[in-house]
């Protein structure tokens, strides 16, 4: 079956998931992002690539970093940006998602950036719309967060230069994490062979090994000699019933403290998609320490989102 994100020429017209995208497309996005990094350092932080285009930011779930960085990215590409506050929109009056989309499409939107609590929402919108619209998934349920996966890959490449030969540990609530899924797909495609998922059994999706990642329940085994540590938030809003004894207990076993960080390579980097819960998955001294690259991830996220938007809009 044809990948719904690609047109008949194999070009990216939507970004819905990293799963199934060829390595050349991922590398092209990362390389394009590199060319956008310097725009932030200019006096006039703008290029005209999306001039005259309308980007609609549709966030049906709350977000700080992702929504803001998509908005900045679109503005730096000179697009007109419309942010929809869904709580006060027609959805709260019972309008269906696709009726809302049809109305916005009738306003001559060009691109939709969509975050939704339902897995598959962005796919459904992309399938529904005529081919000249572009849809970017900004997080759908626990399924995918492709621009986060790409900005994480960008950050890893920036600090570690090559994906091959790296050991990358993803720690915490893997079960509910779209960030973990997208990053696992990205790193598998980009050539990282030592991928480790560390967390309690109750927060590990069954069969996760089939995604190409080794499972550890012990930090001292899983973190040993790794180059990259990605910490995840406990996604309490997605948990049905208690999956852990307590946040304090979780921190004792899986929280990243300086002692546990010392098990990794001395030059290991520490990443986190945010929002961070200090004292739950990460100790403040690590979050603010010299190995943390958490704020650089946010900055790189703008260039990566500019790259994705400009690439899909060009096809
Ligand atoms: N911001 C990320 C997401 O939207 C991670 C998180 O919420 O914990 O999935």
PDB file of C-alpha atoms and ligand atoms in Angstrom:
ATOM      1  CA  UNK A   1       0.000   0.000   0.000  1.00  0.00           C
ATOM      2  CA  UNK A   2       1.218   3.500  -0.828  1.00  0.00           C
ATOM      3  CA  UNK A   3       2.468   5.583   2.121  1.00  0.00           C
ATOM      4  CA  UNK A   4      -0.300   8.206   2.651  1.00  0.00           C
ATOM      5  CA  UNK A   5       2.317  10.883   3.386  1.00  0.00           C
ATOM      6  CA  UNK A   6       3.972  10.609   0.004  1.00  0.00           C
ATOM      7  CA  UNK A   7       2.709  11.702  -3.421  1.00  0.00           C
ATOM      8  CA  UNK A   8       2.956   9.552  -6.549  1.00  0.00           C
ATOM      9  CA  UNK A   9       6.574  10.692  -6.995  1.00  0.00           C
ATOM     10  CA  UNK A  10       7.507   9.536  -3.481  1.00  0.00           C
ATOM     11  CA  UNK A  11       7.735  13.125  -2.178  1.00  0.00           C
ATOM     12  CA  UNK A  12       6.606  14.137   1.314  1.00  0.00           C
ATOM     13  CA  UNK A  13       3.307  16.071   1.202  1.00  0.00           C
ATOM     14  CA  UNK A  14       2.169  15.420   4.791  1.00  0.00           C
ATOM     15  CA  UNK A  15       4.125  14.457   7.890  1.00  0.00           C
ATOM     16  CA  UNK A  16       1.986  12.012   9.854  1.00  0.00           C
ATOM     17  CA  UNK A  17       4.472   9.499  11.261  1.00  0.00           C
ATOM     18  CA  UNK A  18       8.166   8.651  10.918  1.00  0.00           C
ATOM     19  CA  UNK A  19       7.341   4.964  10.575  1.00  0.00           C
ATOM     20  CA  UNK A  20       7.932   3.840   7.003  1.00  0.00           C
ATOM     21  CA  UNK A  21       9.669   6.999   5.797  1.00  0.00           C
ATOM     22  CA  UNK A  22      12.884   6.289   3.894  1.00  0.00           C
ATOM     23  CA  UNK A  23      16.233   7.343   5.321  1.00  0.00           C
ATOM     24  CA  UNK A  24      16.761   9.853   2.456  1.00  0.00           C
ATOM     25  CA  UNK A  25      13.665  11.816   3.449  1.00  0.00           C
ATOM     26  CA  UNK A  26      14.680  11.916   7.137  1.00  0.00           C
ATOM     27  CA  UNK A  27      18.202  13.015   6.228  1.00  0.00           C
ATOM     28  CA  UNK A  28      16.848  15.642   3.831  1.00  0.00           C
ATOM     29  CA  UNK A  29      14.703  17.107   6.644  1.00  0.00           C
ATOM     30  CA  UNK A  30      17.687  17.188   9.038  1.00  0.00           C
ATOM     31  CA  UNK A  31      19.964  18.770   6.410  1.00  0.00           C
ATOM     32  CA  UNK A  32      17.326  21.378   5.529  1.00  0.00           C
ATOM     33  CA  UNK A  33      16.953  22.183   9.248  1.00  0.00           C
ATOM     34  CA  UNK A  34      20.698  22.821   9.450  1.00  0.00           C
ATOM     35  CA  UNK A  35      20.337  25.444   6.744  1.00  0.00           C
ATOM     36  CA  UNK A  36      17.604  27.176   8.791  1.00  0.00           C
ATOM     37  CA  UNK A  37      19.526  27.357  12.081  1.00  0.00           C
ATOM     38  CA  UNK A  38      21.344  30.553  11.155  1.00  0.00           C
ATOM     39  CA  UNK A  39      18.098  32.424  10.391  1.00  0.00           C
ATOM     40  CA  UNK A  40      17.507  32.789  14.134  1.00  0.00           C
ATOM     41  CA  UNK A  41      20.781  34.682  14.422  1.00  0.00           C
ATOM     42  CA  UNK A  42      19.902  37.271  11.768  1.00  0.00           C
ATOM     43  CA  UNK A  43      18.496  40.730  12.429  1.00  0.00           C
ATOM     44  CA  UNK A  44      15.500  39.902  10.256  1.00  0.00           C
ATOM     45  CA  UNK A  45      14.577  36.332  11.219  1.00  0.00           C
ATOM     46  CA  UNK A  46      12.562  35.573   8.104  1.00  0.00           C
ATOM     47  CA  UNK A  47      12.742  33.829   4.746  1.00  0.00           C
ATOM     48  CA  UNK A  48       9.933  34.079   2.153  1.00  0.00           C
ATOM     49  CA  UNK A  49       9.402  30.336   1.514  1.00  0.00           C
ATOM     50  CA  UNK A  50       5.786  30.258   2.746  1.00  0.00           C
ATOM     51  CA  UNK A  51       4.843  33.826   1.843  1.00  0.00           C
ATOM     52  CA  UNK A  52       1.130  34.037   1.040  1.00  0.00           C
ATOM     53  CA  UNK A  53       0.394  30.630   2.589  1.00  0.00           C
ATOM     54  CA  UNK A  54      -1.966  30.156   5.528  1.00  0.00           C
ATOM     55  CA  UNK A  55      -1.012  27.761   8.294  1.00  0.00           C
ATOM     56  CA  UNK A  56      -3.708  26.740  10.767  1.00  0.00           C
ATOM     57  CA  UNK A  57      -2.463  25.537  14.146  1.00  0.00           C
ATOM     58  CA  UNK A  58      -5.146  23.214  15.524  1.00  0.00           C
ATOM     59  CA  UNK A  59      -4.350  22.054  19.026  1.00  0.00           C
ATOM     60  CA  UNK A  60      -7.101  19.918  20.517  1.00  0.00           C
ATOM     61  CA  UNK A  61      -4.744  19.015  23.386  1.00  0.00           C
ATOM     62  CA  UNK A  62      -2.653  21.417  25.427  1.00  0.00           C
ATOM     63  CA  UNK A  63       0.891  22.261  24.416  1.00  0.00           C
ATOM     64  CA  UNK A  64       3.489  24.914  25.146  1.00  0.00           C
ATOM     65  CA  UNK A  65       6.689  24.105  23.230  1.00  0.00           C
ATOM     66  CA  UNK A  66       5.200  22.380  20.209  1.00  0.00           C
ATOM     67  CA  UNK A  67       2.473  24.944  19.539  1.00  0.00           C
ATOM     68  CA  UNK A  68       4.752  27.932  20.055  1.00  0.00           C
ATOM     69  CA  UNK A  69       7.648  26.570  18.018  1.00  0.00           C
ATOM     70  CA  UNK A  70       5.323  25.644  15.127  1.00  0.00           C
ATOM     71  CA  UNK A  71       3.993  29.206  15.217  1.00  0.00           C
ATOM     72  CA  UNK A  72       7.498  30.717  15.266  1.00  0.00           C
ATOM     73  CA  UNK A  73       8.608  28.347  12.497  1.00  0.00           C
ATOM     74  CA  UNK A  74       5.678  29.308  10.251  1.00  0.00           C
ATOM     75  CA  UNK A  75       6.248  33.015  10.902  1.00  0.00           C
ATOM     76  CA  UNK A  76       9.962  32.727  10.121  1.00  0.00           C
ATOM     77  CA  UNK A  77       8.926  31.184   6.802  1.00  0.00           C
ATOM     78  CA  UNK A  78       6.664  34.266   6.265  1.00  0.00           C
ATOM     79  CA  UNK A  79       3.374  32.303   6.416  1.00  0.00           C
ATOM     80  CA  UNK A  80       0.178  33.757   7.847  1.00  0.00           C
ATOM     81  CA  UNK A  81      -0.556  31.796  11.013  1.00  0.00           C
ATOM     82  CA  UNK A  82      -3.935  31.222  12.592  1.00  0.00           C
ATOM     83  CA  UNK A  83      -4.017  29.668  16.060  1.00  0.00           C
ATOM     84  CA  UNK A  84      -7.296  28.039  16.921  1.00  0.00           C
ATOM     85  CA  UNK A  85      -8.318  27.937  20.538  1.00  0.00           C
ATOM     86  CA  UNK A  86     -10.252  24.711  20.454  1.00  0.00           C
ATOM     87  CA  UNK A  87     -11.811  25.124  23.896  1.00  0.00           C
ATOM     88  CA  UNK A  88     -13.767  28.114  22.641  1.00  0.00           C
ATOM     89  CA  UNK A  89     -14.360  26.761  19.129  1.00  0.00           C
ATOM     90  CA  UNK A  90     -17.300  24.971  17.561  1.00  0.00           C
ATOM     91  CA  UNK A  91     -15.926  21.585  18.636  1.00  0.00           C
ATOM     92  CA  UNK A  92     -17.088  22.440  22.138  1.00  0.00           C
ATOM     93  CA  UNK A  93     -20.541  23.034  20.598  1.00  0.00           C
ATOM     94  CA  UNK A  94     -20.580  19.518  19.153  1.00  0.00           C
ATOM     95  CA  UNK A  95     -19.274  20.063  15.639  1.00  0.00           C
ATOM     96  CA  UNK A  96     -17.420  17.041  14.250  1.00  0.00           C
ATOM     97  CA  UNK A  97     -13.680  17.232  13.644  1.00  0.00           C
ATOM     98  CA  UNK A  98     -14.073  16.872   9.891  1.00  0.00           C
ATOM     99  CA  UNK A  99     -16.791  19.552   9.717  1.00  0.00           C
ATOM    100  CA  UNK A 100     -14.417  21.924  11.530  1.00  0.00           C
ATOM    101  CA  UNK A 101     -11.686  21.028   9.036  1.00  0.00           C
ATOM    102  CA  UNK A 102     -14.005  21.562   6.048  1.00  0.00           C
ATOM    103  CA  UNK A 103     -14.865  25.035   7.310  1.00  0.00           C
ATOM    104  CA  UNK A 104     -11.224  25.967   7.762  1.00  0.00           C
ATOM    105  CA  UNK A 105     -10.394  24.540   4.341  1.00  0.00           C
ATOM    106  CA  UNK A 106     -13.146  26.770   2.933  1.00  0.00           C
ATOM    107  CA  UNK A 107     -11.177  29.717   4.363  1.00  0.00           C
ATOM    108  CA  UNK A 108      -8.365  28.741   1.967  1.00  0.00           C
ATOM    109  CA  UNK A 109      -6.021  27.202   4.476  1.00  0.00           C
ATOM    110  CA  UNK A 110      -2.889  25.648   2.963  1.00  0.00           C
ATOM    111  CA  UNK A 111      -1.518  23.690   5.888  1.00  0.00           C
ATOM    112  CA  UNK A 112      -2.911  22.210   9.083  1.00  0.00           C
ATOM    113  CA  UNK A 113      -0.741  21.479  12.109  1.00  0.00           C
ATOM    114  CA  UNK A 114      -2.814  19.145  14.251  1.00  0.00           C
ATOM    115  CA  UNK A 115      -2.502  17.868  17.788  1.00  0.00           C
ATOM    116  CA  UNK A 116      -5.245  15.559  19.023  1.00  0.00           C
ATOM    117  CA  UNK A 117      -5.714  13.100  21.865  1.00  0.00           C
ATOM    118  CA  UNK A 118      -6.984  10.434  19.441  1.00  0.00           C
ATOM    119  CA  UNK A 119      -4.363   8.338  17.683  1.00  0.00           C
ATOM    120  CA  UNK A 120      -4.917   8.593  13.950  1.00  0.00           C
ATOM    121  CA  UNK A 121      -6.615  12.036  13.952  1.00  0.00           C
ATOM    122  CA  UNK A 122      -4.028  13.633  11.642  1.00  0.00           C
ATOM    123  CA  UNK A 123      -4.183  10.635   9.260  1.00  0.00           C
ATOM    124  CA  UNK A 124      -7.946  10.932   9.103  1.00  0.00           C
ATOM    125  CA  UNK A 125      -7.744  14.657   8.276  1.00  0.00           C
ATOM    126  CA  UNK A 126      -5.082  14.066   5.597  1.00  0.00           C
ATOM    127  CA  UNK A 127      -7.204  11.343   3.993  1.00  0.00           C
ATOM    128  CA  UNK A 128     -10.282  13.584   4.067  1.00  0.00           C
ATOM    129  CA  UNK A 129      -8.756  16.683   2.466  1.00  0.00           C
ATOM    130  CA  UNK A 130      -8.014  17.343  -1.216  1.00  0.00           C
ATOM    131  CA  UNK A 131      -4.391  16.656  -2.178  1.00  0.00           C
ATOM    132  CA  UNK A 132      -3.262  20.292  -2.310  1.00  0.00           C
ATOM    133  CA  UNK A 133      -3.640  20.671   1.491  1.00  0.00           C
ATOM    134  CA  UNK A 134      -0.780  19.657   3.789  1.00  0.00           C
ATOM    135  CA  UNK A 135      -1.184  18.098   7.226  1.00  0.00           C
ATOM    136  CA  UNK A 136       1.491  17.883   9.908  1.00  0.00           C
ATOM    137  CA  UNK A 137       0.905  15.695  12.930  1.00  0.00           C
ATOM    138  CA  UNK A 138       1.916  17.587  16.079  1.00  0.00           C
ATOM    139  CA  UNK A 139       1.123  14.595  18.330  1.00  0.00           C
ATOM    140  CA  UNK A 140      -1.777  12.113  18.148  1.00  0.00           C
ATOM    141  CA  UNK A 141      -2.613  10.203  21.317  1.00  0.00           C
ATOM    142  CA  UNK A 142       0.146   7.805  22.191  1.00  0.00           C
ATOM    143  CA  UNK A 143       0.805   7.046  18.527  1.00  0.00           C
ATOM    144  CA  UNK A 144       3.280   9.514  17.003  1.00  0.00           C
ATOM    145  CA  UNK A 145       4.954  12.890  17.415  1.00  0.00           C
ATOM    146  CA  UNK A 146       7.056  12.970  14.266  1.00  0.00           C
ATOM    147  CA  UNK A 147       8.503  16.484  14.522  1.00  0.00           C
ATOM    148  CA  UNK A 148       9.623  15.688  18.086  1.00  0.00           C
ATOM    149  CA  UNK A 149      11.296  12.493  16.830  1.00  0.00           C
ATOM    150  CA  UNK A 150      13.037  14.538  14.142  1.00  0.00           C
ATOM    151  CA  UNK A 151      14.189  17.276  16.495  1.00  0.00           C
ATOM    152  CA  UNK A 152      15.476  14.605  18.856  1.00  0.00           C
ATOM    153  CA  UNK A 153      17.368  13.004  15.955  1.00  0.00           C
ATOM    154  CA  UNK A 154      18.661  16.439  14.953  1.00  0.00           C
ATOM    155  CA  UNK A 155      19.931  17.039  18.499  1.00  0.00           C
ATOM    156  CA  UNK A 156      21.647  13.645  18.592  1.00  0.00           C
ATOM    157  CA  UNK A 157      23.310  14.256  15.224  1.00  0.00           C
ATOM    158  CA  UNK A 158      24.403  17.742  16.313  1.00  0.00           C
ATOM    159  CA  UNK A 159      26.186  16.472  19.421  1.00  0.00           C
ATOM    160  CA  UNK A 160      27.257  12.975  18.324  1.00  0.00           C
ATOM    161  CA  UNK A 161      27.795  13.505  14.562  1.00  0.00           C
ATOM    162  CA  UNK A 162      26.794  10.005  13.414  1.00  0.00           C
ATOM    163  CA  UNK A 163      23.874   7.743  14.324  1.00  0.00           C
ATOM    164  CA  UNK A 164      25.810   4.544  13.774  1.00  0.00           C
ATOM    165  CA  UNK A 165      27.742   3.127  16.703  1.00  0.00           C
ATOM    166  CA  UNK A 166      25.678   5.051  19.282  1.00  0.00           C
ATOM    167  CA  UNK A 167      23.946   3.592  22.321  1.00  0.00           C
ATOM    168  CA  UNK A 168      20.702   5.432  23.041  1.00  0.00           C
ATOM    169  CA  UNK A 169      18.606   4.802  26.160  1.00  0.00           C
ATOM    170  CA  UNK A 170      14.986   5.962  26.385  1.00  0.00           C
ATOM    171  CA  UNK A 171      13.818   5.932  29.996  1.00  0.00           C
ATOM    172  CA  UNK A 172      10.474   5.966  31.782  1.00  0.00           C
ATOM    173  CA  UNK A 173       6.899   5.838  30.587  1.00  0.00           C
ATOM    174  CA  UNK A 174       7.430   4.228  27.186  1.00  0.00           C
ATOM    175  CA  UNK A 175       3.888   2.806  27.196  1.00  0.00           C
ATOM    176  CA  UNK A 176       2.137   6.166  26.784  1.00  0.00           C
ATOM    177  CA  UNK A 177       4.875   7.953  24.871  1.00  0.00           C
ATOM    178  CA  UNK A 178       4.395   9.043  21.271  1.00  0.00           C
ATOM    179  CA  UNK A 179       7.813  10.709  21.624  1.00  0.00           C
ATOM    180  CA  UNK A 180       9.470   7.332  22.279  1.00  0.00           C
ATOM    181  CA  UNK A 181       7.711   5.663  19.346  1.00  0.00           C
ATOM    182  CA  UNK A 182       8.694   8.384  16.889  1.00  0.00           C
ATOM    183  CA  UNK A 183      12.294   8.466  18.085  1.00  0.00           C
ATOM    184  CA  UNK A 184      12.638   4.673  17.923  1.00  0.00           C
ATOM    185  CA  UNK A 185      11.434   4.688  14.297  1.00  0.00           C
ATOM    186  CA  UNK A 186      13.741   7.593  13.418  1.00  0.00           C
ATOM    187  CA  UNK A 187      16.851   6.042  14.966  1.00  0.00           C
ATOM    188  CA  UNK A 188      16.191   2.611  13.493  1.00  0.00           C
ATOM    189  CA  UNK A 189      15.918   4.169  10.035  1.00  0.00           C
ATOM    190  CA  UNK A 190      18.970   6.374  10.568  1.00  0.00           C
ATOM    191  CA  UNK A 191      21.148   3.412  11.547  1.00  0.00           C
ATOM    192  CA  UNK A 192      21.424   3.299  15.356  1.00  0.00           C
ATOM    193  CA  UNK A 193      21.584  -0.347  16.347  1.00  0.00           C
ATOM    194  CA  UNK A 194      21.905  -0.151  20.158  1.00  0.00           C
ATOM    195  CA  UNK A 195      18.532   1.179  21.283  1.00  0.00           C
ATOM    196  CA  UNK A 196      17.478   0.576  24.880  1.00  0.00           C
ATOM    197  CA  UNK A 197      14.101   1.091  26.562  1.00  0.00           C
ATOM    198  CA  UNK A 198      14.371   1.332  30.350  1.00  0.00           C
ATOM    199  CA  UNK A 199      11.384   1.376  32.677  1.00  0.00           C
ATOM    200  CA  UNK A 200       9.071  -0.681  34.869  1.00  0.00           C
ATOM    201  CA  UNK A 201       7.179  -3.571  33.307  1.00  0.00           C
ATOM    202  CA  UNK A 202       3.885  -1.714  33.810  1.00  0.00           C
ATOM    203  CA  UNK A 203       5.068   1.177  31.589  1.00  0.00           C
ATOM    204  CA  UNK A 204       6.531  -0.963  28.806  1.00  0.00           C
ATOM    205  CA  UNK A 205       4.296  -1.691  25.798  1.00  0.00           C
ATOM    206  CA  UNK A 206       4.003  -5.413  25.177  1.00  0.00           C
ATOM    207  CA  UNK A 207       6.045  -6.488  22.168  1.00  0.00           C
ATOM    208  CA  UNK A 208       8.058  -3.247  22.124  1.00  0.00           C
ATOM    209  CA  UNK A 209      11.152  -5.314  21.181  1.00  0.00           C
ATOM    210  CA  UNK A 210       9.569  -5.788  17.760  1.00  0.00           C
ATOM    211  CA  UNK A 211      10.204  -2.083  17.123  1.00  0.00           C
ATOM    212  CA  UNK A 212      13.939  -2.844  17.332  1.00  0.00           C
ATOM    213  CA  UNK A 213      14.745  -1.863  20.923  1.00  0.00           C
ATOM    214  CA  UNK A 214      16.084  -3.887  23.864  1.00  0.00           C
ATOM    215  CA  UNK A 215      14.152  -3.723  27.145  1.00  0.00           C
ATOM    216  CA  UNK A 216      15.776  -3.151  30.557  1.00  0.00           C
ATOM    217  CA  UNK A 217      14.115  -2.871  33.948  1.00  0.00           C
ATOM    218  CA  UNK A 218      17.279  -1.849  35.742  1.00  0.00           C
ATOM    219  CA  UNK A 219      18.922   1.552  35.256  1.00  0.00           C
ATOM    220  CA  UNK A 220      22.405   0.346  36.125  1.00  0.00           C
ATOM    221  CA  UNK A 221      22.283  -2.212  33.292  1.00  0.00           C
ATOM    222  CA  UNK A 222      20.439  -0.059  30.779  1.00  0.00           C
ATOM    223  CA  UNK A 223      22.463   3.140  31.174  1.00  0.00           C
ATOM    224  CA  UNK A 224      25.873   1.465  31.138  1.00  0.00           C
ATOM    225  CA  UNK A 225      28.163   3.164  28.598  1.00  0.00           C
ATOM    226  CA  UNK A 226      25.374   4.815  26.685  1.00  0.00           C
ATOM    227  CA  UNK A 227      25.919   7.991  24.617  1.00  0.00           C
ATOM    228  CA  UNK A 228      22.444   9.470  24.782  1.00  0.00           C
ATOM    229  CA  UNK A 229      19.790   9.358  27.513  1.00  0.00           C
ATOM    230  CA  UNK A 230      16.242  10.442  26.697  1.00  0.00           C
ATOM    231  CA  UNK A 231      14.095  10.894  29.807  1.00  0.00           C
ATOM    232  CA  UNK A 232      10.301  10.797  29.506  1.00  0.00           C
ATOM    233  CA  UNK A 233       7.539  12.282  31.630  1.00  0.00           C
ATOM    234  CA  UNK A 234       5.064  10.016  33.419  1.00  0.00           C
ATOM    235  CA  UNK A 235       1.979  10.659  31.256  1.00  0.00           C
ATOM    236  CA  UNK A 236      -0.535  10.483  34.086  1.00  0.00           C
ATOM    237  CA  UNK A 237      -3.287  11.898  31.867  1.00  0.00           C
ATOM    238  CA  UNK A 238      -3.099   8.748  29.713  1.00  0.00           C
ATOM    239  CA  UNK A 239      -2.957   6.214  32.560  1.00  0.00           C
ATOM    240  CA  UNK A 240      -6.102   4.292  33.327  1.00  0.00           C
ATOM    241  CA  UNK A 241      -5.654   3.391  36.987  1.00  0.00           C
ATOM    242  CA  UNK A 242      -2.456   3.313  39.043  1.00  0.00           C
ATOM    243  CA  UNK A 243       0.519   1.747  37.243  1.00  0.00           C
ATOM    244  CA  UNK A 244       3.117   2.743  39.833  1.00  0.00           C
ATOM    245  CA  UNK A 245       3.357   2.629  43.627  1.00  0.00           C
ATOM    246  CA  UNK A 246       4.171   6.378  43.767  1.00  0.00           C
ATOM    247  CA  UNK A 247       6.109   9.142  42.025  1.00  0.00           C
ATOM    248  CA  UNK A 248       8.712   9.035  44.825  1.00  0.00           C
ATOM    249  CA  UNK A 249       9.182   5.301  44.341  1.00  0.00           C
ATOM    250  CA  UNK A 250       9.554   5.839  40.582  1.00  0.00           C
ATOM    251  CA  UNK A 251      12.188   8.526  41.154  1.00  0.00           C
ATOM    252  CA  UNK A 252      14.162   6.203  43.447  1.00  0.00           C
ATOM    253  CA  UNK A 253      14.325   3.478  40.807  1.00  0.00           C
ATOM    254  CA  UNK A 254      14.185   5.275  37.454  1.00  0.00           C
ATOM    255  CA  UNK A 255      14.801   8.962  38.191  1.00  0.00           C
ATOM    256  CA  UNK A 256      17.983  10.278  36.577  1.00  0.00           C
ATOM    257  CA  UNK A 257      20.310  11.382  39.376  1.00  0.00           C
ATOM    258  CA  UNK A 258      24.014  12.310  39.063  1.00  0.00           C
ATOM    259  CA  UNK A 259      24.905   8.830  40.412  1.00  0.00           C
ATOM    260  CA  UNK A 260      22.893   7.070  37.714  1.00  0.00           C
ATOM    261  CA  UNK A 261      24.133   9.440  35.019  1.00  0.00           C
ATOM    262  CA  UNK A 262      27.694   8.457  35.969  1.00  0.00           C
ATOM    263  CA  UNK A 263      26.958   4.946  34.610  1.00  0.00           C
ATOM    264  CA  UNK A 264      26.723   6.361  31.075  1.00  0.00           C
ATOM    265  CA  UNK A 265      29.730   7.558  29.053  1.00  0.00           C
ATOM    266  CA  UNK A 266      31.305  10.696  30.531  1.00  0.00           C
ATOM    267  CA  UNK A 267      30.264  12.709  27.465  1.00  0.00           C
ATOM    268  CA  UNK A 268      26.709  11.323  27.332  1.00  0.00           C
ATOM    269  CA  UNK A 269      23.993  13.880  26.620  1.00  0.00           C
ATOM    270  CA  UNK A 270      20.704  14.068  28.524  1.00  0.00           C
ATOM    271  CA  UNK A 271      17.535  14.902  26.609  1.00  0.00           C
ATOM    272  CA  UNK A 272      13.889  15.431  27.589  1.00  0.00           C
ATOM    273  CA  UNK A 273      10.962  16.425  25.336  1.00  0.00           C
ATOM    274  CA  UNK A 274       9.343  18.486  28.096  1.00  0.00           C
ATOM    275  CA  UNK A 275       7.377  19.245  30.105  1.00  0.00           C
ATOM    276  CA  UNK A 276       9.847  18.043  32.713  1.00  0.00           C
ATOM    277  CA  UNK A 277       8.825  16.908  36.181  1.00  0.00           C
ATOM    278  CA  UNK A 278      11.797  17.587  38.423  1.00  0.00           C
ATOM    279  CA  UNK A 279      12.121  15.078  41.239  1.00  0.00           C
ATOM    280  CA  UNK A 280       9.928  12.550  39.372  1.00  0.00           C
ATOM    281  CA  UNK A 281      11.898  11.446  36.297  1.00  0.00           C
ATOM    282  CA  UNK A 282      14.899  13.765  36.600  1.00  0.00           C
ATOM    283  CA  UNK A 283      16.881  15.366  39.371  1.00  0.00           C
ATOM    284  CA  UNK A 284      17.308  19.145  39.123  1.00  0.00           C
ATOM    285  CA  UNK A 285      21.094  18.908  39.256  1.00  0.00           C
ATOM    286  CA  UNK A 286      21.017  16.736  36.095  1.00  0.00           C
ATOM    287  CA  UNK A 287      18.346  18.832  34.351  1.00  0.00           C
ATOM    288  CA  UNK A 288      20.439  21.972  34.893  1.00  0.00           C
ATOM    289  CA  UNK A 289      23.805  20.214  34.594  1.00  0.00           C
ATOM    290  CA  UNK A 290      26.441  20.388  31.868  1.00  0.00           C
ATOM    291  CA  UNK A 291      25.307  17.208  30.092  1.00  0.00           C
ATOM    292  CA  UNK A 292      21.699  18.354  29.625  1.00  0.00           C
ATOM    293  CA  UNK A 293      20.806  19.580  26.127  1.00  0.00           C
ATOM    294  CA  UNK A 294      17.105  20.005  26.871  1.00  0.00           C
ATOM    295  CA  UNK A 295      16.854  23.688  25.952  1.00  0.00           C
ATOM    296  CA  UNK A 296      18.926  23.189  22.787  1.00  0.00           C
ATOM    297  CA  UNK A 297      16.281  20.635  21.743  1.00  0.00           C
ATOM    298  CA  UNK A 298      13.675  23.406  21.914  1.00  0.00           C
ATOM    299  CA  UNK A 299      15.763  25.770  19.784  1.00  0.00           C
ATOM    300  CA  UNK A 300      16.534  23.059  17.212  1.00  0.00           C
ATOM    301  CA  UNK A 301      12.815  22.257  17.131  1.00  0.00           C
ATOM    302  CA  UNK A 302      12.099  25.556  15.380  1.00  0.00           C
ATOM    303  CA  UNK A 303      14.547  24.846  12.535  1.00  0.00           C
ATOM    304  CA  UNK A 304      13.290  21.259  12.207  1.00  0.00           C
ATOM    305  CA  UNK A 305       9.658  22.439  12.018  1.00  0.00           C
ATOM    306  CA  UNK A 306      10.636  25.067   9.442  1.00  0.00           C
ATOM    307  CA  UNK A 307      12.278  22.294   7.425  1.00  0.00           C
ATOM    308  CA  UNK A 308       9.214  20.041   7.573  1.00  0.00           C
ATOM    309  CA  UNK A 309       6.797  22.842   6.664  1.00  0.00           C
ATOM    310  CA  UNK A 310       8.889  24.092   3.763  1.00  0.00           C
ATOM    311  CA  UNK A 311       9.443  20.585   2.386  1.00  0.00           C
ATOM    312  CA  UNK A 312       5.789  19.486   2.464  1.00  0.00           C
ATOM    313  CA  UNK A 313       4.670  22.838   1.006  1.00  0.00           C
ATOM    314  CA  UNK A 314       7.090  22.467  -1.907  1.00  0.00           C
ATOM    315  CA  UNK A 315       5.301  19.337  -3.237  1.00  0.00           C
TER     316      UNK A 315
HETATM  317  N1  LIG B   1       5.473  17.106  24.956  1.00  0.00           N
HETATM  318  C1  LIG B   1       5.536  15.707  24.640  1.00  0.00           C
HETATM  319  C2  LIG B   1       4.261  15.236  23.981  1.00  0.00           C
HETATM  320  O1  LIG B   1       3.441  16.037  23.615  1.00  0.00           O
HETATM  321  C3  LIG B   1       5.927  14.879  25.803  1.00  0.00           C
HETATM  322  C4  LIG B   1       5.046  14.950  27.013  1.00  0.00           C
HETATM  323  O2  LIG B   1       3.971  15.547  26.979  1.00  0.00           O
HETATM  324  O3  LIG B   1       5.442  14.368  28.021  1.00  0.00           O
HETATM  325  O4  LIG B   1       4.085  14.051  23.794  1.00  0.00           O
END
